[in-house]
mmCIF file of C-alpha atoms in Angstrom:
data_model
loop_
_atom_site.group_PDB
_atom_site.id
_atom_site.type_symbol
_atom_site.label_atom_id
_atom_site.label_comp_id
_atom_site.label_asym_id
_atom_site.label_seq_id
_atom_site.Cartn_x
_atom_site.Cartn_y
_atom_site.Cartn_z
ATOM 1 C CA MET G 1 70.961 61.554 71.105
ATOM 2 C CA GLY G 2 69.810 61.980 67.509
ATOM 3 C CA ILE G 3 72.528 59.535 66.363
ATOM 4 C CA VAL G 4 71.457 56.958 68.960
ATOM 5 C CA ASN G 5 67.801 57.285 67.932
ATOM 6 C CA TYR G 6 68.799 56.964 64.280
ATOM 7 C CA GLY G 7 70.721 53.790 65.136
ATOM 8 C CA LYS G 8 67.698 52.389 66.970
ATOM 9 C CA ARG G 9 65.586 53.035 63.939
ATOM 10 C CA ILE G 10 68.054 51.133 61.738
ATOM 11 C CA ILE G 11 68.079 48.184 64.191
ATOM 12 C CA ALA G 12 64.273 48.219 64.394
ATOM 13 C CA ALA G 13 64.021 48.290 60.612
ATOM 14 C CA GLY G 14 66.457 45.388 60.400
ATOM 15 C CA ILE G 15 64.399 43.349 62.888
ATOM 16 C CA PHE G 16 61.247 44.098 60.852
ATOM 17 C CA VAL G 17 62.852 42.956 57.591
ATOM 18 C CA PHE G 18 64.232 39.807 59.260
ATOM 19 C CA LEU G 19 60.950 38.873 60.915
ATOM 20 C CA PHE G 20 58.654 39.732 58.043
ATOM 21 C CA ALA G 21 60.894 39.040 55.038
ATOM 22 C CA PRO G 22 58.922 35.931 53.957
ATOM 23 C CA PHE G 23 55.711 37.925 54.049
ATOM 24 C CA TYR G 24 57.352 40.752 52.107
ATOM 25 C CA VAL G 25 58.590 38.391 49.382
ATOM 26 C CA VAL G 26 55.141 36.854 48.941
ATOM 27 C CA PHE G 27 53.562 40.316 48.896
ATOM 28 C CA ALA G 28 56.033 41.477 46.256
ATOM 29 C CA GLN G 29 55.256 38.444 44.095
ATOM 30 C CA THR G 30 51.488 38.803 44.317
ATOM 31 C CA ALA G 31 50.992 42.570 44.196
ATOM 32 C CA GLY G 32 50.760 44.307 40.829
ATOM 33 C CA ASN G 33 52.904 43.712 37.776
ATOM 34 C CA CYS G 34 55.787 41.259 38.281
ATOM 35 C CA ILE G 35 57.628 42.762 35.303
ATOM 36 C CA PRO G 36 59.676 45.876 36.070
ATOM 37 C CA ASN G 37 59.150 48.818 33.724
ATOM 38 C CA GLY G 38 56.735 46.876 31.530
ATOM 39 C CA SER G 39 55.296 50.183 30.265
ATOM 40 C CA PHE G 40 58.798 51.536 29.358
ATOM 41 C CA GLU G 41 57.988 54.834 31.066
ATOM 42 C CA LEU G 42 61.331 54.606 32.925
ATOM 43 C CA GLY G 43 63.260 54.352 29.666
ATOM 44 C CA ASN G 44 65.851 51.731 28.782
ATOM 45 C CA VAL G 45 65.959 49.950 32.149
ATOM 46 C CA GLY G 46 64.587 46.737 33.647
ATOM 47 C CA PHE G 47 65.092 44.528 30.585
ATOM 48 C CA GLU G 48 67.647 43.356 28.021
ATOM 49 C CA SER G 49 67.599 42.697 24.275
ATOM 50 C CA GLY G 50 69.551 40.718 21.709
ATOM 51 C CA PHE G 51 69.529 43.857 19.548
ATOM 52 C CA SER G 52 71.815 46.838 20.119
ATOM 53 C CA TYR G 53 70.489 50.011 21.732
ATOM 54 C CA SER G 54 70.398 53.500 20.266
ATOM 55 C CA ASP G 55 68.655 56.536 21.702
ATOM 56 C CA ARG G 56 68.973 58.660 18.552
ATOM 57 C CA SER G 57 68.054 56.337 15.708
ATOM 58 C CA ALA G 58 67.000 52.758 15.112
ATOM 59 C CA PRO G 59 68.818 51.287 12.095
ATOM 60 C CA PRO G 60 68.463 47.568 11.297
ATOM 61 C CA GLY G 61 69.597 45.475 14.257
ATOM 62 C CA TYR G 62 68.849 48.199 16.835
ATOM 63 C CA TYR G 63 66.083 49.006 19.280
ATOM 64 C CA SER G 64 65.117 52.133 21.133
ATOM 65 C CA VAL G 65 62.679 53.379 23.758
ATOM 66 C CA THR G 66 60.830 56.402 22.431
ATOM 67 C CA ASP G 67 57.621 58.395 22.378
ATOM 68 C CA HIS G 68 57.740 58.933 18.588
ATOM 69 C CA ALA G 69 59.010 56.060 16.426
ATOM 70 C CA SER G 70 58.785 58.190 13.273
ATOM 71 C CA GLN G 71 61.548 60.463 14.596
ATOM 72 C CA LEU G 72 63.988 57.543 14.847
ATOM 73 C CA ASN G 73 63.717 56.085 11.364
ATOM 74 C CA LYS G 74 62.154 57.296 8.129
ATOM 75 C CA ASP G 75 60.604 53.849 7.550
ATOM 76 C CA PHE G 76 58.712 53.946 10.860
ATOM 77 C CA LYS G 77 55.182 55.180 11.491
ATOM 78 C CA ASP G 78 53.894 56.001 14.974
ATOM 79 C CA PRO G 79 51.223 53.713 16.415
ATOM 80 C CA ASP G 80 47.763 55.249 16.232
ATOM 81 C CA GLY G 81 47.204 57.359 19.336
ATOM 82 C CA GLY G 82 50.795 57.056 20.521
ATOM 83 C CA ASP G 83 51.908 54.502 23.058
ATOM 84 C CA HIS G 84 49.418 52.046 24.499
ATOM 85 C CA THR G 85 49.826 53.186 28.096
ATOM 86 C CA GLU G 86 46.925 55.355 29.169
ATOM 87 C CA ALA G 87 47.318 59.096 28.648
ATOM 88 C CA GLY G 88 48.710 59.315 25.138
ATOM 89 C CA TYR G 89 52.250 59.752 23.926
ATOM 90 C CA GLY G 90 54.357 58.089 26.577
ATOM 91 C CA MET G 91 57.244 55.708 26.010
ATOM 92 C CA TYR G 92 57.283 52.372 24.181
ATOM 93 C CA MET G 93 59.918 50.067 22.720
ATOM 94 C CA VAL G 94 60.620 49.914 18.980
ATOM 95 C CA VAL G 95 62.658 47.147 17.340
ATOM 96 C CA ASN G 96 64.153 47.372 13.853
ATOM 97 C CA SER G 97 64.344 43.668 13.067
ATOM 98 C CA ASP G 98 67.126 42.687 10.675
ATOM 99 C CA GLY G 99 66.297 39.059 9.927
ATOM 100 C CA ARG G 100 68.102 37.487 12.863
ATOM 101 C CA LYS G 101 66.146 35.060 15.001
ATOM 102 C CA ILE G 102 66.963 36.575 18.370
ATOM 103 C CA GLN G 103 65.057 37.749 21.410
ATOM 104 C CA ALA G 104 63.881 41.334 21.162
ATOM 105 C CA TRP G 105 63.057 41.750 24.860
ATOM 106 C CA CYS G 106 63.823 39.751 28.012
ATOM 107 C CA SER G 107 63.377 40.292 31.722
ATOM 108 C CA LYS G 108 63.471 38.272 34.928
ATOM 109 C CA VAL G 109 60.396 37.660 37.044
ATOM 110 C CA THR G 110 60.005 36.082 40.463
ATOM 111 C CA VAL G 111 57.027 33.760 40.710
ATOM 112 C CA LEU G 112 55.354 31.477 43.226
ATOM 113 C CA PRO G 113 54.953 27.739 42.588
ATOM 114 C CA ASN G 114 51.536 26.191 41.811
ATOM 115 C CA SER G 115 50.073 29.575 40.877
ATOM 116 C CA GLU G 116 48.253 31.157 37.956
ATOM 117 C CA TYR G 117 49.421 34.375 36.316
ATOM 118 C CA ASP G 118 47.830 36.573 33.661
ATOM 119 C CA PHE G 119 50.353 37.560 30.970
ATOM 120 C CA SER G 120 49.742 40.239 28.344
ATOM 121 C CA VAL G 121 51.726 42.389 25.911
ATOM 122 C CA PHE G 122 50.641 44.918 23.326
ATOM 123 C CA PHE G 123 52.458 45.064 19.998
ATOM 124 C CA CYS G 124 51.968 46.454 16.504
ATOM 125 C CA ASN G 125 53.532 46.880 13.091
ATOM 126 C CA ILE G 126 55.357 50.200 12.626
ATOM 127 C CA TYR G 127 56.794 49.643 9.130
ATOM 128 C CA ARG G 128 55.132 52.394 7.113
ATOM 129 C CA LEU G 129 56.045 51.299 3.544
ATOM 130 C CA LEU G 130 52.810 49.462 3.052
ATOM 131 C CA PRO G 131 50.654 49.964 -0.062
ATOM 132 C CA PRO G 132 47.062 50.916 0.816
ATOM 133 C CA LYS G 133 45.338 47.785 -0.463
ATOM 134 C CA THR G 134 47.663 44.846 -0.049
ATOM 135 C CA ASN G 135 49.610 42.952 2.583
ATOM 136 C CA PHE G 136 52.681 42.917 0.344
ATOM 137 C CA ALA G 137 55.214 45.645 -0.381
ATOM 138 C CA PHE G 138 57.659 45.690 -3.276
ATOM 139 C CA GLU G 139 59.379 49.043 -2.928
ATOM 140 C CA ASN G 140 63.180 48.834 -2.802
ATOM 141 C CA GLY G 141 63.216 45.097 -3.379
ATOM 142 C CA ASP G 142 60.953 42.205 -2.659
ATOM 143 C CA VAL G 143 59.627 43.103 0.758
ATOM 144 C CA LYS G 144 56.922 40.609 1.676
ATOM 145 C CA GLY G 145 54.991 39.850 4.770
ATOM 146 C CA ASN G 146 55.770 42.924 6.841
ATOM 147 C CA ASP G 147 53.990 41.386 9.759
ATOM 148 C CA PRO G 148 55.570 41.090 13.196
ATOM 149 C CA LYS G 149 54.895 37.663 14.641
ATOM 150 C CA ILE G 150 55.896 37.415 18.283
ATOM 151 C CA LYS G 151 56.576 34.405 20.460
ATOM 152 C CA VAL G 152 56.594 34.722 24.245
ATOM 153 C CA THR G 153 58.440 32.225 26.430
ATOM 154 C CA ILE G 154 58.761 31.859 30.192
ATOM 155 C CA GLY G 155 61.787 29.758 31.009
ATOM 156 C CA ASN G 156 61.766 27.015 28.359
ATOM 157 C CA GLU G 157 57.986 27.084 27.986
ATOM 158 C CA GLU G 158 56.294 28.617 24.968
ATOM 159 C CA LEU G 159 53.466 30.772 26.254
ATOM 160 C CA VAL G 160 51.901 32.620 23.324
ATOM 161 C CA ILE G 161 52.339 33.254 19.598
ATOM 162 C CA GLU G 162 50.495 36.101 17.857
ATOM 163 C CA ARG G 163 50.863 37.828 14.486
ATOM 164 C CA ASP G 164 49.865 41.339 13.425
ATOM 165 C CA PHE G 165 48.200 40.574 10.124
ATOM 166 C CA TYR G 166 46.170 43.845 10.193
ATOM 167 C CA HIS G 167 49.163 46.133 9.551
ATOM 168 C CA MET G 168 46.997 49.006 10.748
ATOM 169 C CA PHE G 169 49.503 50.561 13.182
ATOM 170 C CA LYS G 170 47.081 49.678 15.949
ATOM 171 C CA TRP G 171 48.027 47.949 19.188
ATOM 172 C CA ILE G 172 47.183 44.248 19.323
ATOM 173 C CA LYS G 173 46.969 42.365 22.606
ATOM 174 C CA ALA G 174 48.646 38.985 23.006
ATOM 175 C CA SER G 175 47.700 37.270 26.254
ATOM 176 C CA ALA G 176 47.554 33.937 28.033
ATOM 177 C CA ILE G 177 47.014 32.447 31.471
ATOM 178 C CA TRP G 178 50.246 30.847 32.683
ATOM 179 C CA TYR G 179 50.493 28.183 35.382
ATOM 180 C CA SER G 180 53.825 28.206 37.206
ATOM 181 C CA GLY G 181 53.777 24.532 38.270
ATOM 182 C CA GLU G 182 56.922 23.723 40.220
ATOM 183 C CA HIS G 183 58.679 26.924 39.171
ATOM 184 C CA SER G 184 59.645 29.371 41.879
ATOM 185 C CA GLY G 185 62.073 32.229 42.139
ATOM 186 C CA PRO G 186 63.450 34.111 39.124
ATOM 187 C CA LEU G 187 62.567 33.035 35.580
ATOM 188 C CA ARG G 188 63.425 34.634 32.237
ATOM 189 C CA ILE G 189 60.481 35.851 30.216
ATOM 190 C CA CYS G 190 61.297 36.744 26.611
ATOM 191 C CA ILE G 191 59.662 38.062 23.444
ATOM 192 C CA GLU G 192 61.023 37.107 20.028
ATOM 193 C CA ASN G 193 59.962 38.294 16.578
ATOM 194 C CA LEU G 194 59.518 35.119 14.517
ATOM 195 C CA ASN G 195 59.407 37.040 11.242
ATOM 196 C CA THR G 196 62.972 36.790 9.904
ATOM 197 C CA ASN G 197 62.544 38.927 6.794
ATOM 198 C CA GLU G 198 65.327 41.479 6.575
ATOM 199 C CA ARG G 199 62.904 44.351 6.056
ATOM 200 C CA GLY G 200 59.323 45.138 6.829
ATOM 201 C CA ASN G 201 58.850 43.276 10.092
ATOM 202 C CA ASP G 202 59.593 46.083 12.531
ATOM 203 C CA LEU G 203 57.484 46.266 15.656
ATOM 204 C CA ALA G 204 56.623 48.210 18.762
ATOM 205 C CA LEU G 205 56.084 46.709 22.231
ATOM 206 C CA ASP G 206 54.315 48.226 25.206
ATOM 207 C CA ASP G 207 52.606 47.422 28.509
ATOM 208 C CA ILE G 208 54.111 43.998 29.146
ATOM 209 C CA SER G 209 52.638 42.535 32.311
ATOM 210 C CA LEU G 210 52.558 39.365 34.377
ATOM 211 C CA ILE G 211 49.895 39.624 37.079
ATOM 212 C CA TYR G 212 49.465 37.108 39.897
ATOM 213 C CA ILE G 213 45.944 35.629 39.978
ATOM 214 C CA ARG G 214 45.927 32.968 42.677
ATOM 215 C CA THR G 215 47.747 30.006 44.183
ATOM 216 C CA MET G 216 45.988 26.764 43.346
ATOM 217 C CA PRO G 217 44.927 24.091 45.854
ATOM 218 C CA GLU G 218 47.129 21.090 46.511
ATOM 219 C CA GLY G 219 46.876 18.476 43.773
ATOM 220 C CA TYR G 220 45.693 20.935 41.125
ATOM 221 C CA LYS G 221 46.090 19.750 37.527
ATOM 222 C CA PRO G 222 46.242 22.539 34.922
ATOM 223 C CA PRO G 223 44.108 22.335 31.755
ATOM 224 C CA GLU G 224 45.614 21.669 28.372
ATOM 225 C CA LYS G 225 47.494 24.674 27.008
ATOM 226 C CA ILE G 226 45.527 26.849 24.614
ATOM 227 C CA PRO G 227 47.313 27.988 21.431
ATOM 228 C CA THR G 228 46.491 31.531 20.355
ATOM 229 C CA VAL G 229 47.359 31.145 16.699
ATOM 230 C CA MET G 230 46.322 27.904 15.039
ATOM 231 C CA HIS G 231 46.436 26.341 11.613
ATOM 232 C CA ARG G 232 43.691 24.196 10.176
ATOM 233 C CA ASP G 233 44.172 21.364 12.613
ATOM 234 C CA TYR G 234 40.629 20.172 13.187
ATOM 235 C CA LYS G 235 40.455 16.436 12.519
ATOM 236 C CA LYS G 236 37.671 15.851 10.084
ATOM 237 C CA THR G 237 34.989 13.894 11.861
ATOM 238 C CA PRO G 238 33.836 10.773 10.000
ATOM 239 C CA VAL G 239 30.484 11.493 8.424
ATOM 240 C CA ALA G 240 27.804 8.926 9.321
ATOM 241 C CA ARG G 241 25.697 8.457 6.219
ATOM 242 C CA ARG G 242 22.334 6.859 6.833
ATOM 243 C CA LYS G 243 20.715 4.263 4.624
ATOM 244 C CA VAL G 244 18.095 6.108 2.591
ATOM 245 C CA PRO G 245 15.678 5.352 -0.235
ATOM 246 C CA LEU G 246 17.382 4.893 -3.586
ATOM 247 C CA SER G 247 15.594 7.941 -4.925
ATOM 248 C CA GLU G 248 17.697 10.143 -2.631
ATOM 249 C CA TYR G 249 20.804 8.958 -4.426
ATOM 250 C CA GLY G 250 19.453 10.279 -7.713
ATOM 251 C CA ILE G 251 17.939 7.040 -9.022
ATOM 252 C CA GLU G 252 15.707 6.985 -12.104
ATOM 253 C CA PHE G 253 13.392 4.046 -12.750
ATOM 254 C CA ASP G 254 12.598 2.788 -16.229
ATOM 255 C CA ASN G 255 8.996 1.607 -16.003
ATOM 256 C CA SER G 256 9.103 -0.296 -19.295
ATOM 257 C CA ASP G 257 9.649 -3.572 -17.452
ATOM 258 C CA THR G 258 12.451 -4.441 -19.857
ATOM 259 C CA LEU G 259 13.797 -7.186 -17.615
ATOM 260 C CA ASN G 260 10.362 -8.841 -17.306
ATOM 261 C CA GLN G 261 8.822 -10.429 -14.249
ATOM 262 C CA GLY G 262 8.269 -7.069 -12.583
ATOM 263 C CA VAL G 263 11.979 -6.122 -12.375
ATOM 264 C CA TYR G 264 12.636 -2.622 -13.618
ATOM 265 C CA LYS G 265 15.817 -1.160 -15.034
ATOM 266 C CA ILE G 266 17.550 1.413 -12.791
ATOM 267 C CA HIS G 267 19.499 4.376 -14.187
ATOM 268 C CA TYR G 268 21.878 6.170 -11.778
ATOM 269 C CA LYS G 269 22.120 9.891 -12.229
ATOM 270 C CA LYS G 270 25.618 9.560 -10.759
ATOM 271 C CA GLU G 271 28.169 6.948 -11.722
ATOM 272 C CA LYS G 272 27.291 4.963 -8.622
ATOM 273 C CA PRO G 273 25.440 5.551 -5.374
ATOM 274 C CA VAL G 274 27.330 6.854 -2.366
ATOM 275 C CA ASP G 275 28.419 4.057 -0.067
ATOM 276 C CA PRO G 276 25.971 4.248 2.837
ATOM 277 C CA GLU G 277 28.673 3.269 5.333
ATOM 278 C CA ILE G 278 30.590 5.564 7.637
ATOM 279 C CA VAL G 279 33.368 7.164 5.588
ATOM 280 C CA GLU G 280 36.086 9.613 6.442
ATOM 281 C CA ASP G 281 36.976 12.599 4.308
ATOM 282 C CA THR G 282 40.726 12.322 3.855
ATOM 283 C CA THR G 283 41.073 15.250 1.481
ATOM 284 C CA PRO G 284 44.223 17.117 2.535
ATOM 285 C CA ALA G 285 43.324 20.502 3.980
ATOM 286 C CA ALA G 286 45.323 23.543 3.013
ATOM 287 C CA LYS G 287 47.067 25.297 5.851
ATOM 288 C CA ILE G 288 45.020 28.380 6.584
ATOM 289 C CA GLU G 289 45.895 30.645 9.439
ATOM 290 C CA ARG G 290 43.235 30.621 12.107
ATOM 291 C CA VAL G 291 43.198 33.226 14.864
ATOM 292 C CA ILE G 292 41.126 33.186 18.051
ATOM 293 C CA LEU G 293 39.397 36.557 18.367
ATOM 294 C CA LYS G 294 39.377 36.905 22.128
ATOM 295 C CA ASP G 295 37.421 40.158 22.165
ATOM 296 C CA ILE G 296 34.497 38.912 20.056
ATOM 297 C CA LEU G 297 32.120 38.336 22.957
ATOM 298 C CA PHE G 298 28.347 37.989 23.185
ATOM 299 C CA VAL G 299 25.546 38.322 25.686
ATOM 300 C CA GLN G 300 25.438 35.116 27.718
ATOM 301 C CA SER G 301 23.484 32.341 25.951
ATOM 302 C CA ARG G 302 22.476 34.781 23.215
ATOM 303 C CA ALA G 303 23.841 35.972 19.869
ATOM 304 C CA GLU G 304 23.953 39.741 20.566
ATOM 305 C CA LEU G 305 27.395 41.316 20.287
ATOM 306 C CA LEU G 306 28.861 43.051 23.328
ATOM 307 C CA PRO G 307 30.325 46.579 22.860
ATOM 308 C CA GLN G 308 33.938 45.377 23.045
ATOM 309 C CA ALA G 309 33.220 42.946 20.218
ATOM 310 C CA LYS G 310 32.172 45.827 17.995
ATOM 311 C CA LEU G 311 35.480 47.590 18.643
ATOM 312 C CA GLU G 312 37.370 44.510 17.442
ATOM 313 C CA LEU G 313 35.088 44.173 14.425
ATOM 314 C CA ASP G 314 35.645 47.840 13.557
ATOM 315 C CA ARG G 315 39.357 47.048 13.316
ATOM 316 C CA ILE G 316 38.685 44.038 11.091
ATOM 317 C CA ALA G 317 36.377 46.144 8.885
ATOM 318 C CA GLU G 318 39.051 48.811 8.501
ATOM 319 C CA TRP G 319 41.576 46.130 7.551
ATOM 320 C CA MET G 320 39.234 44.478 5.023
ATOM 321 C CA ASN G 321 38.253 47.823 3.485
ATOM 322 C CA ARG G 322 41.933 48.510 2.899
ATOM 323 C CA ASP G 323 42.936 45.023 1.744
ATOM 324 C CA THR G 324 40.122 44.419 -0.707
ATOM 325 C CA ASN G 325 41.377 40.973 -1.808
ATOM 326 C CA VAL G 326 41.093 39.510 1.679
ATOM 327 C CA ARG G 327 38.383 36.915 2.316
ATOM 328 C CA VAL G 328 37.716 35.499 5.761
ATOM 329 C CA ARG G 329 35.741 32.770 7.449
ATOM 330 C CA PHE G 330 34.339 33.173 10.964
ATOM 331 C CA ILE G 331 33.928 29.981 12.978
ATOM 332 C CA GLY G 332 31.651 29.896 16.000
ATOM 333 C CA HIS G 333 32.130 27.543 18.961
ATOM 334 C CA THR G 334 30.317 26.943 22.239
ATOM 335 C CA ASP G 335 31.002 24.738 25.234
ATOM 336 C CA ASN G 336 29.267 21.369 25.578
ATOM 337 C CA GLN G 337 26.597 22.435 28.057
ATOM 338 C CA GLY G 338 22.973 22.009 27.029
ATOM 339 C CA ASP G 339 21.387 20.634 23.884
ATOM 340 C CA THR G 340 23.832 19.875 21.062
ATOM 341 C CA LYS G 341 21.551 21.139 18.282
ATOM 342 C CA LEU G 342 20.829 24.375 20.145
ATOM 343 C CA ASN G 343 24.562 24.935 20.656
ATOM 344 C CA VAL G 344 25.183 24.554 16.927
ATOM 345 C CA ALA G 345 22.338 26.979 16.185
ATOM 346 C CA LEU G 346 23.712 29.480 18.713
ATOM 347 C CA SER G 347 27.232 29.320 17.269
ATOM 348 C CA GLU G 348 25.813 29.840 13.773
ATOM 349 C CA ALA G 349 23.683 32.782 14.907
ATOM 350 C CA ARG G 350 26.655 34.445 16.570
ATOM 351 C CA VAL G 351 28.942 34.341 13.541
ATOM 352 C CA SER G 352 25.983 35.382 11.383
ATOM 353 C CA ASN G 353 25.737 38.539 13.512
ATOM 354 C CA VAL G 354 29.475 39.061 13.088
ATOM 355 C CA LYS G 355 28.980 38.931 9.316
ATOM 356 C CA LYS G 356 25.981 41.306 9.437
ATOM 357 C CA TYR G 357 27.994 43.820 11.447
ATOM 358 C CA LEU G 358 30.870 43.783 8.948
ATOM 359 C CA ILE G 359 28.442 44.147 6.038
ATOM 360 C CA SER G 360 27.049 47.241 7.791
ATOM 361 C CA LYS G 361 30.615 48.617 7.713
ATOM 362 C CA GLY G 362 30.866 48.261 3.960
ATOM 363 C CA ILE G 363 32.324 44.762 3.558
ATOM 364 C CA ALA G 364 30.825 42.764 0.677
ATOM 365 C CA ALA G 365 28.903 39.702 1.821
ATOM 366 C CA ASP G 366 30.739 37.389 -0.588
ATOM 367 C CA ARG G 367 34.025 38.119 1.203
ATOM 368 C CA ILE G 368 32.776 36.576 4.444
ATOM 369 C CA GLU G 369 31.986 32.955 5.166
ATOM 370 C CA THR G 370 30.552 31.651 8.437
ATOM 371 C CA VAL G 371 30.155 28.273 10.068
ATOM 372 C CA GLY G 372 29.071 27.183 13.524
ATOM 373 C CA TYR G 373 30.304 23.978 15.126
ATOM 374 C CA GLY G 374 28.638 24.241 18.530
ATOM 375 C CA GLY G 375 30.675 22.312 21.082
ATOM 376 C CA ALA G 376 32.214 19.801 18.649
ATOM 377 C CA PHE G 377 35.764 21.195 18.840
ATOM 378 C CA PRO G 378 36.744 22.084 22.430
ATOM 379 C CA ILE G 379 40.209 23.446 23.098
ATOM 380 C CA ALA G 380 39.986 23.222 26.890
ATOM 381 C CA ASP G 381 38.518 21.075 29.663
ATOM 382 C CA ASN G 382 34.710 21.238 29.652
ATOM 383 C CA THR G 383 34.299 19.967 33.218
ATOM 384 C CA LYS G 384 35.187 23.294 34.915
ATOM 385 C CA GLU G 385 33.726 26.707 34.206
ATOM 386 C CA GLU G 386 37.116 28.414 34.465
ATOM 387 C CA THR G 387 38.355 26.426 31.457
ATOM 388 C CA ARG G 388 34.997 25.769 29.786
ATOM 389 C CA LYS G 389 34.671 29.468 28.971
ATOM 390 C CA LEU G 390 37.698 29.151 26.684
ATOM 391 C CA ASN G 391 35.646 26.897 24.424
ATOM 392 C CA ARG G 392 33.078 29.656 23.868
ATOM 393 C CA ARG G 393 34.935 31.509 21.153
ATOM 394 C CA VAL G 394 34.961 32.913 17.614
ATOM 395 C CA GLU G 395 37.878 32.166 15.324
ATOM 396 C CA MET G 396 38.795 33.850 12.051
ATOM 397 C CA GLU G 397 40.434 32.118 9.125
ATOM 398 C CA ILE G 398 42.180 34.186 6.472
ATOM 399 C CA ILE G 399 41.256 32.184 3.377
ATOM 400 C CA GLU G 400 42.553 34.589 0.727
#
């Protein structure tokens, strides 16, 4: 009787799976993290890597899943506070990059078409041979730029690029909103370290996630993709120069009436007056790395820093106090809503408060520049609030 009942339960379970399988698949794709073992708490499962695996050490060309990177390799330092996953020293992935341009981590995810997903990964530098006040190391050879720079791809699509220029052994979040478009079913999602130096670019990865947000309505058109690391790519806007009195061009008048008939001699303080036509500054701009600081947030329509912004600025202050040659420029942006002049003033006030906060942490004022552009340089569609908010941002340029 027990065997018969057990068989009925199997048949009933089979009918349930058959009838409700479509619902189950959708539920599985929309509930929680789509990436298996993204926190690495299950060990070396649920992903693959172009590097070889070792559970006892991590020489060049190897990776491991560990709770203490420093125990695997003498050149490694543990991330501050342990792994990123809540509750301290759990497991995370460490990669001893050896200069090859290969994928450090890959997994397969099942996604729904025409849907938005929130991707994020935490990573940090773990190469400990870093002098206290420079971003360059010269021990045991010319080791430069020990800065993991990761690229995330889903299928053939580049999703995010971020670089750890702090070198503070602190977890940095790389994130982006991804629109699946026509994709459905399994896709490969991969993380590659773009730094191909043979030494000094070792990194840790933790808490990789892809979270379903929503399925978009029929006919939805996604906004332009937002890069997370940018170079100086702003097109210089032609400067409209108004026609003004000659005195504003530095003109001096000789009242001796040397030319007679009431015509006076004019002396230019400059070689010649500036052409009062619209001109374009074509001076080539040096490539300066510009990073969007996603956590520098303010009270709505005001310049006051929110608490999470201060946490990010504390990290920047620690970095600048260590690397005393670094100079930075903070660039404030708003969306295009409201008065243009007020938006410029607001963006200037916000980055001014950023500078004041860093000065309060011991950073010299002459190491920080600020500029506010208001809504002149959008990076997303300004017609919808969901994308317009991306234009309200602070960027940081590393200028020295």
